[in-house]
Amino acid sequence: MTDYSRSPRVLVVEDDDEIAQVLQRSLRMEGYDVRVAPDGRAALEQGRSFAPDLVILDLGLPQIDGIDVARTLRESDDVPILILTARDALESRVEGLDAGADDYLVKPFHFDELLARLVALQRRPALTVAPLIEVGDLCFDPGTRELSVAGVPVPITATELAIMELLLRRAPSVVTRRTIAVQVWDDESDAIGSNTIDVHVGRLRSKIA
């Protein structure tokens, strides 16, 4: 279920920095919450921690190929995937759709068409319900974006929720300060080198104690 109280989250997976930055700026102007992943490995990490509502995915990626990224994302989630690539051969389009993508757009493209396709994908009825993430008494519902402790809802800020979601998704692994800064803040320098993360984590601890 989409939470209309927040901006739709879009993960742009694109190794061309110029294209990625243009998409990020343009989509943010349209009201989207946008993250960028420059390679396949980063895309899968962001897919887990950022929990996007939409994915714009290039096929020719370093680390892990776009086809494998689409296939892996589809195995764990029903997030709509729009493939964006210069590969205009029929075989590439079919391969991408067979891997789990929902739509296909060939470079070069017009942003208005990209935007229209994203809007159409948002109207697509959900096929699955994201499972609850539970660690001890803590429970996070990705569908409603709600956190609860022993069944009692916990009122927290959007930033606190982003940190908690990251920690729960990575549990029981250790999550470094830098990882939190990169995944939660648009500009990691805003969090690194200050006590910003400590303040937010301290508030979280008091709220879930």
Short mmCIF file of C-alpha atoms in Angstrom, two decimals:
data_model
loop_
_atom_site.label_atom_id
_atom_site.label_comp_id
_atom_site.label_asym_id
_atom_site.label_seq_id
_atom_site.Cartn_x
_atom_site.Cartn_y
_atom_site.Cartn_z
CA MET A 1 0.00 0.00 0.00
CA THR A 2 1.41 3.40 -1.00
CA ASP A 3 1.73 5.95 1.78
CA TYR A 4 0.41 9.17 0.24
CA SER A 5 1.54 11.23 3.24
CA ARG A 6 5.11 11.14 1.90
CA SER A 7 6.76 11.75 -1.44
CA PRO A 8 7.11 8.68 -3.69
CA ARG A 9 10.61 7.23 -3.46
CA VAL A 10 12.50 6.75 -6.73
CA LEU A 11 15.78 4.88 -7.02
CA VAL A 12 17.75 5.93 -10.11
CA VAL A 13 20.31 3.27 -11.06
CA GLU A 14 22.57 4.92 -13.63
CA ASP A 15 26.37 4.84 -14.05
CA ASP A 16 26.42 7.97 -16.26
CA ASP A 17 26.80 10.67 -13.61
CA GLU A 18 25.50 13.46 -15.86
CA ILE A 19 22.29 11.61 -16.69
CA ALA A 20 21.85 10.52 -13.06
CA GLN A 21 22.19 14.08 -11.74
CA VAL A 22 19.78 15.48 -14.35
CA LEU A 23 17.20 12.83 -13.44
CA GLN A 24 17.68 13.45 -9.73
CA ARG A 25 17.18 17.21 -10.03
CA SER A 26 14.25 16.94 -12.44
CA LEU A 27 12.39 14.30 -10.43
CA ARG A 28 12.90 16.21 -7.18
CA MET A 29 11.32 19.24 -8.83
CA GLU A 30 8.31 17.01 -9.53
CA GLY A 31 8.04 16.11 -5.84
CA TYR A 32 9.82 12.76 -5.79
CA ASP A 33 12.26 11.61 -3.10
CA VAL A 34 15.22 10.48 -5.19
CA ARG A 35 18.33 8.41 -4.49
CA VAL A 36 21.03 7.52 -7.04
CA ALA A 37 22.99 4.26 -7.30
CA PRO A 38 25.97 4.28 -9.73
CA ASP A 39 26.35 0.52 -10.06
CA GLY A 40 24.51 -2.77 -9.61
CA ARG A 41 25.87 -3.56 -6.17
CA ALA A 42 24.86 -0.14 -4.82
CA ALA A 43 21.44 -0.59 -6.44
CA LEU A 44 20.73 -3.77 -4.48
CA GLU A 45 21.93 -2.15 -1.24
CA GLN A 46 19.71 0.90 -1.82
CA GLY A 47 16.84 -1.38 -2.76
CA ARG A 48 17.00 -2.88 0.73
CA SER A 49 17.68 0.26 2.77
CA PHE A 50 15.82 2.95 0.81
CA ALA A 51 12.77 0.78 0.00
CA PRO A 52 11.87 2.67 -3.21
CA ASP A 53 8.36 2.89 -4.66
CA LEU A 54 9.80 3.03 -8.19
CA VAL A 55 13.10 2.03 -9.79
CA ILE A 56 14.64 3.55 -12.93
CA LEU A 57 17.25 1.02 -14.01
CA ASP A 58 20.00 1.21 -16.63
CA LEU A 59 21.00 -2.15 -18.11
CA GLY A 60 24.71 -1.55 -18.72
CA LEU A 61 26.04 -1.29 -15.17
CA PRO A 62 29.39 -2.00 -13.50
CA GLN A 63 29.64 -4.50 -10.62
CA ILE A 64 26.34 -6.27 -11.37
CA ASP A 65 24.52 -6.12 -14.71
CA GLY A 66 21.14 -4.38 -14.86
CA ILE A 67 19.38 -7.59 -15.90
CA ASP A 68 20.64 -9.35 -12.78
CA VAL A 69 19.66 -6.35 -10.65
CA ALA A 70 16.11 -6.43 -12.05
CA ARG A 71 15.86 -10.16 -11.47
CA THR A 72 17.12 -9.88 -7.87
CA LEU A 73 14.81 -6.97 -7.05
CA ARG A 74 11.85 -8.86 -8.48
CA GLU A 75 12.62 -11.94 -6.37
CA SER A 76 12.34 -9.96 -3.13
CA ASP A 77 9.89 -7.15 -3.92
CA ASP A 78 7.13 -6.04 -6.25
CA VAL A 79 8.54 -2.54 -6.79
CA PRO A 80 7.76 -1.23 -10.32
CA ILE A 81 10.89 -1.18 -12.51
CA LEU A 82 11.40 1.05 -15.55
CA ILE A 83 14.40 0.03 -17.65
CA LEU A 84 16.27 3.01 -19.12
CA THR A 85 18.98 2.11 -21.59
CA ALA A 86 20.66 2.82 -24.90
CA ARG A 87 20.18 -0.77 -25.95
CA ASP A 88 17.36 -0.45 -28.47
CA ALA A 89 17.45 -4.01 -29.85
CA LEU A 90 14.32 -6.12 -29.46
CA GLU A 91 16.30 -8.85 -27.68
CA SER A 92 17.40 -6.44 -24.94
CA ARG A 93 13.87 -5.21 -24.34
CA VAL A 94 12.53 -8.74 -24.11
CA GLU A 95 15.38 -9.81 -21.81
CA GLY A 96 14.72 -6.88 -19.48
CA LEU A 97 10.99 -7.52 -19.32
CA ASP A 98 11.55 -11.24 -18.78
CA ALA A 99 13.84 -10.36 -15.85
CA GLY A 100 10.93 -8.61 -14.14
CA ALA A 101 10.89 -5.05 -15.47
CA ASP A 102 7.48 -3.41 -15.96
CA ASP A 103 8.31 -0.93 -18.71
CA TYR A 104 11.08 0.08 -21.10
CA LEU A 105 12.38 3.47 -22.30
CA VAL A 106 15.23 3.86 -24.80
CA LYS A 107 17.83 6.63 -24.62
CA PRO A 108 17.75 9.39 -25.70
CA PHE A 109 14.36 10.13 -24.19
CA HIS A 110 12.14 13.08 -23.32
CA PHE A 111 11.70 13.69 -19.60
CA ASP A 112 7.96 14.26 -20.04
CA GLU A 113 7.61 10.72 -21.40
CA LEU A 114 9.66 9.31 -18.53
CA LEU A 115 7.48 11.17 -16.05
CA ALA A 116 4.29 9.90 -17.69
CA ARG A 117 5.53 6.32 -17.50
CA LEU A 118 6.38 6.70 -13.81
CA VAL A 119 2.91 8.04 -13.09
CA ALA A 120 1.40 5.08 -14.95
CA LEU A 121 3.53 2.62 -12.96
CA GLN A 122 2.36 4.24 -9.71
CA ARG A 123 -1.23 3.48 -10.70
CA ARG A 124 -0.43 -0.19 -11.17
CA PRO A 125 -2.21 -2.25 -8.51
CA ALA A 126 0.10 -3.87 -6.00
CA LEU A 127 0.47 -7.63 -6.42
CA THR A 128 2.06 -8.36 -3.08
CA VAL A 129 2.17 -6.94 0.42
CA ALA A 130 5.62 -6.18 1.77
CA PRO A 131 6.35 -8.41 4.76
CA LEU A 132 6.75 -6.96 8.23
CA ILE A 133 10.31 -6.54 9.51
CA GLU A 134 10.52 -7.79 13.09
CA VAL A 135 13.51 -7.78 15.45
CA GLY A 136 12.63 -8.70 19.01
CA ASP A 137 9.72 -6.50 20.15
CA LEU A 138 10.38 -4.03 17.33
CA CYS A 139 8.16 -4.25 14.26
CA PHE A 140 8.36 -2.11 11.10
CA ASP A 141 5.59 -2.17 8.49
CA PRO A 142 7.02 -1.10 5.08
CA GLY A 143 3.51 -0.65 3.71
CA THR A 144 2.27 1.85 6.28
CA ARG A 145 5.76 3.10 7.27
CA GLU A 146 4.89 2.56 10.93
CA LEU A 147 7.13 1.41 13.78
CA SER A 148 5.82 -0.31 16.87
CA VAL A 149 7.27 -1.79 20.06
CA ALA A 150 5.39 -4.78 21.50
CA GLY A 151 2.42 -3.77 19.38
CA VAL A 152 2.40 -0.13 20.54
CA PRO A 153 2.95 2.48 17.75
CA VAL A 154 6.00 4.69 18.22
CA PRO A 155 5.71 8.32 17.02
CA ILE A 156 9.04 9.21 15.42
CA THR A 157 10.29 11.67 12.81
CA ALA A 158 10.97 10.78 9.18
CA THR A 159 14.74 10.85 9.76
CA GLU A 160 14.47 8.65 12.85
CA LEU A 161 12.29 6.23 10.92
CA ALA A 162 14.83 6.08 8.07
CA ILE A 163 17.60 5.25 10.55
CA MET A 164 15.50 2.62 12.31
CA GLU A 165 14.45 1.01 9.04
CA LEU A 166 18.09 0.77 7.97
CA LEU A 167 19.11 -0.80 11.29
CA LEU A 168 16.23 -3.30 11.20
CA ARG A 169 16.89 -4.32 7.60
CA ARG A 170 20.58 -4.87 8.33
CA ALA A 171 20.09 -6.65 11.69
CA PRO A 172 21.98 -8.40 13.18
CA SER A 173 24.84 -6.83 11.20
CA VAL A 174 26.70 -3.80 12.53
CA VAL A 175 25.81 -0.57 10.70
CA THR A 176 28.55 2.07 10.62
CA ARG A 177 28.05 5.80 11.10
CA ARG A 178 29.15 6.39 7.52
CA THR A 179 26.57 3.93 6.19
CA ILE A 180 23.84 5.71 8.13
CA ALA A 181 25.04 9.08 6.81
CA VAL A 182 25.14 7.89 3.19
CA GLN A 183 21.80 6.06 3.29
CA VAL A 184 19.74 8.55 5.32
CA TRP A 185 21.09 11.99 4.42
CA ASP A 186 21.14 13.41 0.88
CA ASP A 187 24.49 15.03 1.71
CA GLU A 188 26.49 12.70 3.93
CA SER A 189 28.76 15.58 4.98
CA ASP A 190 25.80 17.03 6.91
CA ALA A 191 25.97 14.05 9.26
CA ILE A 192 29.63 13.02 9.18
CA GLY A 193 31.86 15.09 11.44
CA SER A 194 29.03 16.29 13.69
CA ASN A 195 26.92 14.79 16.46
CA THR A 196 23.79 14.72 14.26
CA ILE A 197 23.68 10.92 14.07
CA ASP A 198 24.30 10.57 17.81
CA VAL A 199 21.44 12.96 18.58
CA HIS A 200 18.98 11.06 16.37
CA VAL A 201 20.05 7.65 17.67
CA GLY A 202 19.79 8.92 21.24
CA ARG A 203 16.23 10.05 20.64
CA LEU A 204 15.41 6.70 19.05
CA ARG A 205 16.72 4.81 22.04
CA SER A 206 14.60 6.85 24.43
CA LYS A 207 11.47 6.34 22.32
CA ILE A 208 11.79 2.56 22.00
CA ALA A 209 13.11 1.91 25.52
#
